[in-house]
């Protein structure tokens, strides 16, 4: 819904379907989300192998969700930038690079947190 327009908001069910549509679009068009989902699946399998405790599971799952969400936001930003600047423009390139950098920084921090969680599980 466009702000300022009169009309009904979509139902919760329709909003959920729109979200799933966006997720499917990202899966079809972005390699990185596939890599991140595969890495998340591997981490979950490893969590079962080492026998993570409930708090560690919460940390691991939250970290996975944060990285996947950040990649979805990065894709949204890149899509909007491509819409408003179809030709190359340095500022458009910077916006896309900065969004990608945000995912990179989060991924590094999540990897460190994951290493701490798994090392703790292996040592106890």
XYZ file of C-alpha atoms in Angstrom:
124
model
C 0.000 0.000 0.000
C 1.285 3.419 -0.931
C 1.396 5.854 2.028
C -1.366 8.445 1.842
C -3.607 6.258 -0.286
C -6.944 5.120 0.998
C -7.677 1.461 0.935
C -7.420 -1.678 2.924
C -4.214 -3.175 4.135
C -3.627 -6.716 2.926
C -4.728 -9.436 5.286
C -2.150 -11.188 7.432
C -2.379 -14.195 5.114
C -1.766 -12.067 1.998
C 1.131 -10.292 3.702
C 2.643 -13.675 4.517
C 2.182 -14.787 0.899
C 3.906 -11.591 -0.318
C 6.814 -12.354 2.023
C 7.069 -15.895 0.665
C 6.978 -14.497 -2.878
C 9.922 -12.252 -2.011
C 11.815 -15.152 -0.466
C 11.235 -17.320 -3.551
C 12.367 -14.466 -5.817
C 15.562 -14.131 -3.820
C 16.181 -17.889 -3.968
C 15.777 -17.829 -7.750
C 17.965 -14.810 -8.374
C 20.668 -14.661 -5.684
C 23.523 -17.140 -5.305
C 24.570 -15.829 -1.891
C 21.276 -16.678 -0.194
C 21.680 -20.281 -1.345
C 25.185 -20.391 0.101
C 23.962 -18.903 3.384
C 21.063 -21.355 3.636
C 23.432 -24.260 2.967
C 25.849 -22.952 5.605
C 22.964 -22.574 8.058
C 21.844 -26.143 7.390
C 25.403 -27.377 7.956
C 25.616 -25.459 11.226
C 22.331 -26.994 12.393
C 23.578 -30.503 11.579
C 26.796 -29.757 13.472
C 24.721 -28.489 16.386
C 22.995 -31.856 16.625
C 26.333 -33.661 16.382
C 27.947 -31.726 19.246
C 24.738 -31.660 21.313
C 24.180 -27.954 21.796
C 22.289 -26.846 24.903
C 19.077 -24.793 24.521
C 20.788 -21.410 24.976
C 23.422 -22.286 22.386
C 20.664 -23.376 19.987
C 18.945 -20.038 20.494
C 22.184 -18.182 19.720
C 22.918 -20.296 16.632
C 19.390 -20.016 15.227
C 19.235 -16.281 15.889
C 22.600 -15.798 14.169
C 21.441 -17.818 11.135
C 18.227 -15.803 10.932
C 20.115 -12.504 11.194
C 22.475 -13.356 8.336
C 19.650 -14.581 6.089
C 17.572 -11.500 6.921
C 20.518 -9.227 6.188
C 21.005 -10.902 2.806
C 17.299 -10.423 2.038
C 17.606 -6.724 2.932
C 20.725 -6.466 0.769
C 18.795 -7.955 -2.143
C 15.941 -5.507 -1.559
C 18.346 -2.553 -1.544
C 20.085 -3.762 -4.702
C 16.729 -4.241 -6.433
C 15.555 -0.722 -5.566
C 18.885 0.792 -6.610
C 18.668 -1.024 -9.945
C 15.131 0.316 -10.378
C 15.983 3.960 -9.735
C 19.401 3.896 -11.431
C 19.342 1.455 -14.354
C 22.550 2.941 -15.756
C 25.738 2.804 -13.729
C 26.161 5.659 -11.311
C 28.937 5.828 -8.700
C 26.479 6.578 -5.884
C 24.303 3.626 -6.878
C 27.404 1.453 -6.824
C 28.327 2.774 -3.383
C 24.847 2.044 -2.034
C 25.039 -1.547 -3.254
C 28.586 -1.970 -1.940
C 27.619 -0.609 1.479
C 24.629 -2.961 1.714
C 26.894 -5.882 0.812
C 29.444 -4.707 3.390
C 26.754 -4.769 6.077
C 26.092 -8.438 5.308
C 29.827 -9.132 5.318
C 30.389 -7.489 8.726
C 27.424 -9.351 10.211
C 28.671 -12.642 8.738
C 32.119 -12.192 10.293
C 30.647 -11.430 13.722
C 28.247 -14.383 13.432
C 31.140 -16.664 12.485
C 33.023 -15.554 15.601
C 29.935 -16.093 17.765
C 29.439 -19.512 16.181
C 33.048 -20.465 16.852
C 32.618 -19.491 20.506
C 29.384 -21.490 20.823
C 30.827 -24.595 19.170
C 34.154 -24.432 20.982
C 32.282 -24.155 24.275
C 30.135 -27.163 23.335
C 33.189 -29.209 22.379
C 35.109 -28.314 25.549
C 32.270 -29.070 27.972
